[in-house]
CSV table of C-alpha atoms in Angstrom, one decimal:
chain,number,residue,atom,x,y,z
U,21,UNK,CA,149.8,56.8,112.3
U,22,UNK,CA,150.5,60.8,113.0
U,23,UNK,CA,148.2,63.5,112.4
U,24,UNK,CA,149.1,67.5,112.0
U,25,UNK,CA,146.6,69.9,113.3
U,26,UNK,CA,147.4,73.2,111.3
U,27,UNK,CA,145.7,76.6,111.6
U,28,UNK,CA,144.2,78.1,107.8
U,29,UNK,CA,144.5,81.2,107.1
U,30,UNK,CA,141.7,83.8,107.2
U,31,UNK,CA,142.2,84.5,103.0
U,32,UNK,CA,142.2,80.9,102.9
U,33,UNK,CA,139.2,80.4,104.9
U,34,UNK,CA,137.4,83.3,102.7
U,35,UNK,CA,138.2,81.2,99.4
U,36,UNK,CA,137.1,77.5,100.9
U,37,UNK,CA,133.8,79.4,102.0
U,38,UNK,CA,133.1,80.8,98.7
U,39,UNK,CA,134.4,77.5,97.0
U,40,UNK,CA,131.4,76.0,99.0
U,41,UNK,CA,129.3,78.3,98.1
U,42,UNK,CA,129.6,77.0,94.7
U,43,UNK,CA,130.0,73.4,94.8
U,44,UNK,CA,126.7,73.1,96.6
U,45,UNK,CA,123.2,74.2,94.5
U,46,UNK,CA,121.1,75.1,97.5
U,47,UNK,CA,123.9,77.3,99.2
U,48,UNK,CA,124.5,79.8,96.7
U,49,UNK,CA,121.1,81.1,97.2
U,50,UNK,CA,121.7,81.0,101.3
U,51,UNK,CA,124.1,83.2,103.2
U,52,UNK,CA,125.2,82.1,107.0
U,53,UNK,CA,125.4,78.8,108.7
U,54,UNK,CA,126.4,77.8,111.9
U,55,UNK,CA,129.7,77.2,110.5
U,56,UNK,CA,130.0,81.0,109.2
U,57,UNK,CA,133.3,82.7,109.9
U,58,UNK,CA,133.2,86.3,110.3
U,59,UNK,CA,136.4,88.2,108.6
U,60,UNK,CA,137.5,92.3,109.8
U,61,UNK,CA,137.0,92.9,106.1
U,62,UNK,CA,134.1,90.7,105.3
U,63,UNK,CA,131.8,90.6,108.4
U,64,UNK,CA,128.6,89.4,106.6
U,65,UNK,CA,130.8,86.8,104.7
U,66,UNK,CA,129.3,88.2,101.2
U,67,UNK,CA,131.6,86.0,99.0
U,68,UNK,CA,134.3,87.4,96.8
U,69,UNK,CA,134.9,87.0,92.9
U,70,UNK,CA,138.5,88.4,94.0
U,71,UNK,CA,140.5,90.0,96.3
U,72,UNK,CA,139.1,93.8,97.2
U,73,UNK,CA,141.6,96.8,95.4
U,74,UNK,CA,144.2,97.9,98.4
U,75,UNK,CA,146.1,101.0,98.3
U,76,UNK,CA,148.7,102.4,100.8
U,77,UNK,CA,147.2,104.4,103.5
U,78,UNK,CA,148.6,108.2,102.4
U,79,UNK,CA,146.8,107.3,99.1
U,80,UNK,CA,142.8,106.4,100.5
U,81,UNK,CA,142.0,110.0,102.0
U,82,UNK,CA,138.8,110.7,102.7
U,83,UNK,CA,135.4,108.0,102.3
U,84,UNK,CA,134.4,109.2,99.1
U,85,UNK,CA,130.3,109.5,98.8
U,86,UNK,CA,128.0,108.4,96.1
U,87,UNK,CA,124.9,107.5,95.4
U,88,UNK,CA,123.2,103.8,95.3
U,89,UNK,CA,123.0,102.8,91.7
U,90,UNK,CA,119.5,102.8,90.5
U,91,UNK,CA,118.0,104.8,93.8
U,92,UNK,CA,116.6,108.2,93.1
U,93,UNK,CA,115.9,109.6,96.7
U,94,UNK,CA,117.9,108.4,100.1
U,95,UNK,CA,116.1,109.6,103.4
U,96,UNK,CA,117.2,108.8,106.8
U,97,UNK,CA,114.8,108.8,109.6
U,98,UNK,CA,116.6,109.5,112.5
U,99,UNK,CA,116.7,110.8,116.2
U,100,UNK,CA,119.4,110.0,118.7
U,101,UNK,CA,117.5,109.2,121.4
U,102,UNK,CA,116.0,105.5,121.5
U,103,UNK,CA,112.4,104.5,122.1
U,104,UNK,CA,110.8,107.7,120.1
U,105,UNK,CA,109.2,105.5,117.3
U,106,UNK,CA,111.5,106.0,114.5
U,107,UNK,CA,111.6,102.5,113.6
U,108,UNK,CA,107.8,102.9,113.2
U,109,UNK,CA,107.9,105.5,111.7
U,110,UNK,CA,110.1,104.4,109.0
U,111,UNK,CA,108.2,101.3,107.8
U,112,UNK,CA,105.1,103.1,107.7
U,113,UNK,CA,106.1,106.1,105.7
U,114,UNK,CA,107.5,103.9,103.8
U,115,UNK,CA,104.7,102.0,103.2
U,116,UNK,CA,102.6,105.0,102.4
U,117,UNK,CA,105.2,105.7,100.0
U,118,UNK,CA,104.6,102.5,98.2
U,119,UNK,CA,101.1,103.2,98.6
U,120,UNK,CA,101.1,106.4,97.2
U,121,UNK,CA,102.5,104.5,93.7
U,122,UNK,CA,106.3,105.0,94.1
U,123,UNK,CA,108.6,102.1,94.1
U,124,UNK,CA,110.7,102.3,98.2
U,125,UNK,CA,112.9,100.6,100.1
U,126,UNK,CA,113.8,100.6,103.5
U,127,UNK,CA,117.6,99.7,105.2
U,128,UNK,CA,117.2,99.0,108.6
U,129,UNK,CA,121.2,100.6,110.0
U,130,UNK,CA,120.8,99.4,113.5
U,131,UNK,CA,123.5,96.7,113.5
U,132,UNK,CA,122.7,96.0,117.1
U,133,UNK,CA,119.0,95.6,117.8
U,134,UNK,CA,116.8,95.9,114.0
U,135,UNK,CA,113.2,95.8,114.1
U,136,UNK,CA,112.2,96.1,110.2
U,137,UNK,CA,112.1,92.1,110.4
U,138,UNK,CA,109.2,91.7,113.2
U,139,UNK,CA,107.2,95.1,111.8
U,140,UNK,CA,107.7,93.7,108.0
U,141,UNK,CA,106.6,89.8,109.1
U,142,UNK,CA,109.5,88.9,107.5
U,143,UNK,CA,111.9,86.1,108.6
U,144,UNK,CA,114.8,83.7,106.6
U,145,UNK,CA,117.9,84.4,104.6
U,146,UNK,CA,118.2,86.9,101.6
U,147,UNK,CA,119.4,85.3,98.5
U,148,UNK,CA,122.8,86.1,96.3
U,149,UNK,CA,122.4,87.9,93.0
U,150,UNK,CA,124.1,86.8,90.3
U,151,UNK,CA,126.6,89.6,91.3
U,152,UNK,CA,126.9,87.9,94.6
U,153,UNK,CA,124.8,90.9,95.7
U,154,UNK,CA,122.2,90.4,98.6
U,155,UNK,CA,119.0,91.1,97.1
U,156,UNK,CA,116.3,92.7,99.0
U,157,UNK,CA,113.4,90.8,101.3
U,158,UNK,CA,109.6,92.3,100.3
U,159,UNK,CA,106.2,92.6,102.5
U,160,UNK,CA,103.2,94.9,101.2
U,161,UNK,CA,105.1,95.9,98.5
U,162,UNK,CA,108.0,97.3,100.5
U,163,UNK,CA,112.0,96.3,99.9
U,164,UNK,CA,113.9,95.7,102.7
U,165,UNK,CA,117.4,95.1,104.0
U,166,UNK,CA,118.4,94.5,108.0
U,167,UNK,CA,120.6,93.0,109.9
U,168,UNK,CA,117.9,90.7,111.3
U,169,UNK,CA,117.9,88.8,108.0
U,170,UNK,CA,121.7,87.8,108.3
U,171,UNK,CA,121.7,86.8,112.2
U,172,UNK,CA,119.4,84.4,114.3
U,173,UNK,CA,116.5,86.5,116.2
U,174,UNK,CA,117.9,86.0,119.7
U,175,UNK,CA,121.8,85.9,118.5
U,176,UNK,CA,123.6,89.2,119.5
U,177,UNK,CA,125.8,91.0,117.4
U,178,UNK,CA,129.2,91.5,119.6
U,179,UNK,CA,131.1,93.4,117.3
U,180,UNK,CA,134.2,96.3,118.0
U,181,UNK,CA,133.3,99.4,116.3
U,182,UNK,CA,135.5,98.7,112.8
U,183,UNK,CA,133.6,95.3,112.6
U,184,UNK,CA,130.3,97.2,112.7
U,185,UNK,CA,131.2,100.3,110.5
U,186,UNK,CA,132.6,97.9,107.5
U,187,UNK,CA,129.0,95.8,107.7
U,188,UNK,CA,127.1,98.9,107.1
U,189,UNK,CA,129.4,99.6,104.2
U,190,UNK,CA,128.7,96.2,103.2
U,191,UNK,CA,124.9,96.6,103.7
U,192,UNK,CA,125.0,100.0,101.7
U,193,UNK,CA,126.9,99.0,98.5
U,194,UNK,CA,126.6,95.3,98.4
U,195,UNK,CA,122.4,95.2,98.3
U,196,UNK,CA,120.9,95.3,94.6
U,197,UNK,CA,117.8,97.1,95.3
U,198,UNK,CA,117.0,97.3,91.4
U,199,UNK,CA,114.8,100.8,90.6
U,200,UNK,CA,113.6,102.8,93.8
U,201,UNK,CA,112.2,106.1,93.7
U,202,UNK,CA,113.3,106.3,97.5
U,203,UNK,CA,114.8,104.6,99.9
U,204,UNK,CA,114.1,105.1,103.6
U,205,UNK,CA,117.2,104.5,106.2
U,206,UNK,CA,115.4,103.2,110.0
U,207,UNK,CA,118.8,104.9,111.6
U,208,UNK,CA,119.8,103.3,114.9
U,209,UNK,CA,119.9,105.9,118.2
U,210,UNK,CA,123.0,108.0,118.9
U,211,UNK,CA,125.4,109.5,117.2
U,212,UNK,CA,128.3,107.3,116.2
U,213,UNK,CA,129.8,104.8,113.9
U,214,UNK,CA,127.0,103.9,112.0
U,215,UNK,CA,125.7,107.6,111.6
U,216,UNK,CA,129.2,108.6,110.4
U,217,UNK,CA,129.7,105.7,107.7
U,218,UNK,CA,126.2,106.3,106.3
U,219,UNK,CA,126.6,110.5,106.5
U,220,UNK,CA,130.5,109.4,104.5
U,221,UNK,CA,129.6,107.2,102.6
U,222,UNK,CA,126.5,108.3,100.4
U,223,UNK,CA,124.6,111.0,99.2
U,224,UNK,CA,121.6,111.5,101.7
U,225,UNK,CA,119.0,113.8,99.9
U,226,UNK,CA,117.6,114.5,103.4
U,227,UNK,CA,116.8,113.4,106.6
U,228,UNK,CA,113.9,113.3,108.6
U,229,UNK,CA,114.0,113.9,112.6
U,230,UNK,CA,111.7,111.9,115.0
U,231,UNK,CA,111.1,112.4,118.7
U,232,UNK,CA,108.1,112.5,121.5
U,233,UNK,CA,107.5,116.0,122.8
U,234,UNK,CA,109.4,115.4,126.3
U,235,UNK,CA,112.3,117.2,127.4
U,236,UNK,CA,114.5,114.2,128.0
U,237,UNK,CA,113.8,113.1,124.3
U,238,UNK,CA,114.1,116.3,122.6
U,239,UNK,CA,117.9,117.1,124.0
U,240,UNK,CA,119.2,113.8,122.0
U,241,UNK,CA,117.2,114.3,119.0
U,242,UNK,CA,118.5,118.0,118.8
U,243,UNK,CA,121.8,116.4,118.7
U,244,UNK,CA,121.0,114.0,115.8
U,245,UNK,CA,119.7,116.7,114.0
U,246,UNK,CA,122.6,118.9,114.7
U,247,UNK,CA,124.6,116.4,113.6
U,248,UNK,CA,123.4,116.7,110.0
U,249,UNK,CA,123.5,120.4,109.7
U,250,UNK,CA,127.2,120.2,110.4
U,251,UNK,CA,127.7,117.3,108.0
U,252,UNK,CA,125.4,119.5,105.6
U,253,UNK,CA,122.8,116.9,105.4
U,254,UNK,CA,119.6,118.7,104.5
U,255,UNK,CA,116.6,118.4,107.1
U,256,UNK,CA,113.0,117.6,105.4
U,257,UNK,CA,111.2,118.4,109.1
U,258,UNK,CA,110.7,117.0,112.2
U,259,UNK,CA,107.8,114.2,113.1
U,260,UNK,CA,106.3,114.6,116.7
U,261,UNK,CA,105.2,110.8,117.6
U,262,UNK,CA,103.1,110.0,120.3
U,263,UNK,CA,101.7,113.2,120.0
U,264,UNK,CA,98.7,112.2,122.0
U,265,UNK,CA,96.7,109.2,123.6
U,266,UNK,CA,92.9,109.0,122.7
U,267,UNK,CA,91.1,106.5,124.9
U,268,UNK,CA,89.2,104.1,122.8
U,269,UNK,CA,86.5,104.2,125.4
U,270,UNK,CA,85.4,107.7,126.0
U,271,UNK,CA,88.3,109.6,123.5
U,272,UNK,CA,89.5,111.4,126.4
U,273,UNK,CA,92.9,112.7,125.1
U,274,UNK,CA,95.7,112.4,127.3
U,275,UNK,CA,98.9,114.2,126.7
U,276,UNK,CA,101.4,111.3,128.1
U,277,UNK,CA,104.6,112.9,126.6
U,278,UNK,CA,103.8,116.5,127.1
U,279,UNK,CA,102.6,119.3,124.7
U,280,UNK,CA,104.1,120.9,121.8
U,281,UNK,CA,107.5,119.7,122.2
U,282,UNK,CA,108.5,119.3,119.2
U,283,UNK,CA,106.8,122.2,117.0
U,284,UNK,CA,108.4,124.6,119.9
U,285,UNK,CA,112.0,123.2,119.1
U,286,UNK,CA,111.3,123.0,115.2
U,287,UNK,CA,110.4,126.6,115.0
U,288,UNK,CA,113.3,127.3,117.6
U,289,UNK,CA,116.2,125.8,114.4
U,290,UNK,CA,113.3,127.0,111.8
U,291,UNK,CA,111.7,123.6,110.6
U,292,UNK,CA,108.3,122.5,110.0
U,293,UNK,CA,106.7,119.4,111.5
U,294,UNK,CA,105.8,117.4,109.1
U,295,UNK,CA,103.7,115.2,111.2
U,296,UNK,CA,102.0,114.5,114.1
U,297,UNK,CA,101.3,111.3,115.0
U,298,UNK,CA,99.2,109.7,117.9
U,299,UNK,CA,99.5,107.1,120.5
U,300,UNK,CA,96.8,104.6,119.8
U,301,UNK,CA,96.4,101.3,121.8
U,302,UNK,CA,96.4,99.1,119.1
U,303,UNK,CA,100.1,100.1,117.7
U,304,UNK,CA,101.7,97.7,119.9
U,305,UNK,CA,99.3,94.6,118.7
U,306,UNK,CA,100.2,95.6,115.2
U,307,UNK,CA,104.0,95.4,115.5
U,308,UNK,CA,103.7,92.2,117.4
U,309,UNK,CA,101.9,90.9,114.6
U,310,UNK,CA,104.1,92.5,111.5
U,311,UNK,CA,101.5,94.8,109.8
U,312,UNK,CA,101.8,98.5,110.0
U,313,UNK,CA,99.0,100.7,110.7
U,314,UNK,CA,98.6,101.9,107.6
U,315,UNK,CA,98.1,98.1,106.2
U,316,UNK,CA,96.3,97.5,108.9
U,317,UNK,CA,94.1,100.1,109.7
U,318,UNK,CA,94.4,102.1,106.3
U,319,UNK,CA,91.5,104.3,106.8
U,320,UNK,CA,92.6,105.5,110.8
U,321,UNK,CA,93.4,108.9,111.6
U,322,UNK,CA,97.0,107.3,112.7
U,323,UNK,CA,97.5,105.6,109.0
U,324,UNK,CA,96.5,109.1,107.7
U,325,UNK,CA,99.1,110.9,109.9
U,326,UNK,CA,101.9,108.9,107.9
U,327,UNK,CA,100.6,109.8,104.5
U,328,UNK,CA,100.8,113.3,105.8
U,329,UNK,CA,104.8,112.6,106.2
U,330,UNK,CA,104.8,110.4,102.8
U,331,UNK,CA,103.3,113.8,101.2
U,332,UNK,CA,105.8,116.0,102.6
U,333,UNK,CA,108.4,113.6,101.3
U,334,UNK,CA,107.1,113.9,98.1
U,335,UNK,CA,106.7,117.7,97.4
U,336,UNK,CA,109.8,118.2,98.9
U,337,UNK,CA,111.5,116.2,95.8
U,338,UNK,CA,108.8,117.2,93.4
């Protein structure tokens, strides 16, 4: 008896995975398994009703923008310098959004290390639309989309640059968020590939800068939001987190960050800040445990600060 080991194709490989998808009830609804193979022009293995349009490469041009079908408002909240809070601040002006009666979303883009997962309590697999779309995971009345969904919570994503600007093509277009009045993009740090596909790809309506009032923090976010003035990305304002710490105990305030940081360097490119928000001891317990400040301490001068930003959000589109 002989046996002949032969290699498949990746097109093959796409088609037997989407023939499984199929064939087997309770896998339609479920996206990745151990078993998932990760294509250059597939990398969240959506499946495929048929091959993608190709032309030559004279013909593509440009990324042509758009906007998401059935979103009114796109805002990203951004900062190129990590650790400022903007993943934080995301969810919960987001979730003052939703609180304030108008139907959000939020897109976590950081390929590399999303949070909107552990701050939402959310956990599992998106399921498939009957459009093979992913649909949208919800906590507190807030959508959501992140890479944290489609990966294990400890697996890294070791992607090349192309693999990681296709996904958050893929995660832009191929989510069915249904109606949103807005939809809030957590940006990752920096500027690079996944700024550049999300600035090329869609119509942002404006974007939102975060940062602490230090020095070191303010030179990176000055770059992310010079980034969007030169891709003529309107600004809505600039959030100064961390503003200040008030000790529980005697509410000594206790400027950890510095003073002013941020309102001097808005007024310097003529923007407003649009918040301010505190350091409070309790932030960190809340993100541990998925709830938000402003679910979990709705009536707080920090859950208040947020609705501030929400506000601003919303007279600047009113």
């Amino acid at each position: 008896m002989a046996f002949q080991i032969r290699s498949i194709a990746p097109a093959c490989r796409s088609l037997n995975r989407t023939a499984c998808l199929i064939k087997r009830p309770d896998s339609f609804a479920r996206l990745f398994s151990s078993a998932r193979i990760v294509l250059h022009e597939n990398p969240l293995g959506l499946p495929r009703s048929g091959a993608p349009p190709t032309l030559p490469r004279m013909q593509r041009g440009l990324p042509t923008k758009r906007k998401l079908p059935g979103v009114d408002r796109i805002i990203a909240v951004s900062s190129a310098k990590g650790g400022v809070g903007k993943s934080t601040v995301s969810v919960n002006t987001a979730l003052a959004l939703a609180q304030a009666g108008k139907r959000v979303g939020i897109l976590d883009a950081d390929i590399f290390g999303p949070s909107i997962p552990k701050l939402l309590k959310l956990s599992g697999e998106p399921r498939l639309s009957e459009n093979n779309q992913l649909l949208p995971m919800s906590n507190y009345g807030l959508k959501s989309m992140s890479m944290g969904y489609l990966v294990g919570e400890e697996a890294p994503v070791v992607w090349r640059g192309a693999m990681v600007q296709k996904a958050m093509q893929q995660l832009l277009h191929e989510v069915e968020w249904g109606g949103l009045d807005y939809l809030i993009i957590d940006m990752p740090p920096g500027t690079g590939d996944v700024q550049l596909t999300i600035i090329q790809r869609i119509i942002l309506d404006g974007a939102i800068i975060v940062s602490t009032p230090q020095d070191i923090a303010l030179i990176d976010a000055v770059k992310g939001l010079n980034m969007f003035k030169k891709t003529d990305t309107p600004v809505i304002g600039m959030v100064q987190n961390m503003s200040v710490f008030v000790c529980p105990n005697c509410s000594t305030h206790t400027h950890i960050f510095g003073t002013e940081g941020v309102v001097r360097t808005a007024e310097k490119h003529g923007l407003s800040v649009i918040g301010d928000v505190p350091l409070h001891a309790s932030i960190c317990q809340h993100a541990d445990e998925g709830k938000p400040t402003v679910v979990a301490e709705p009536e707080s001068v920090y859950a208040q600060a947020y609705r501030k930003i929400a506000s601003a959000i919303i007279e600047k589109f009113t």
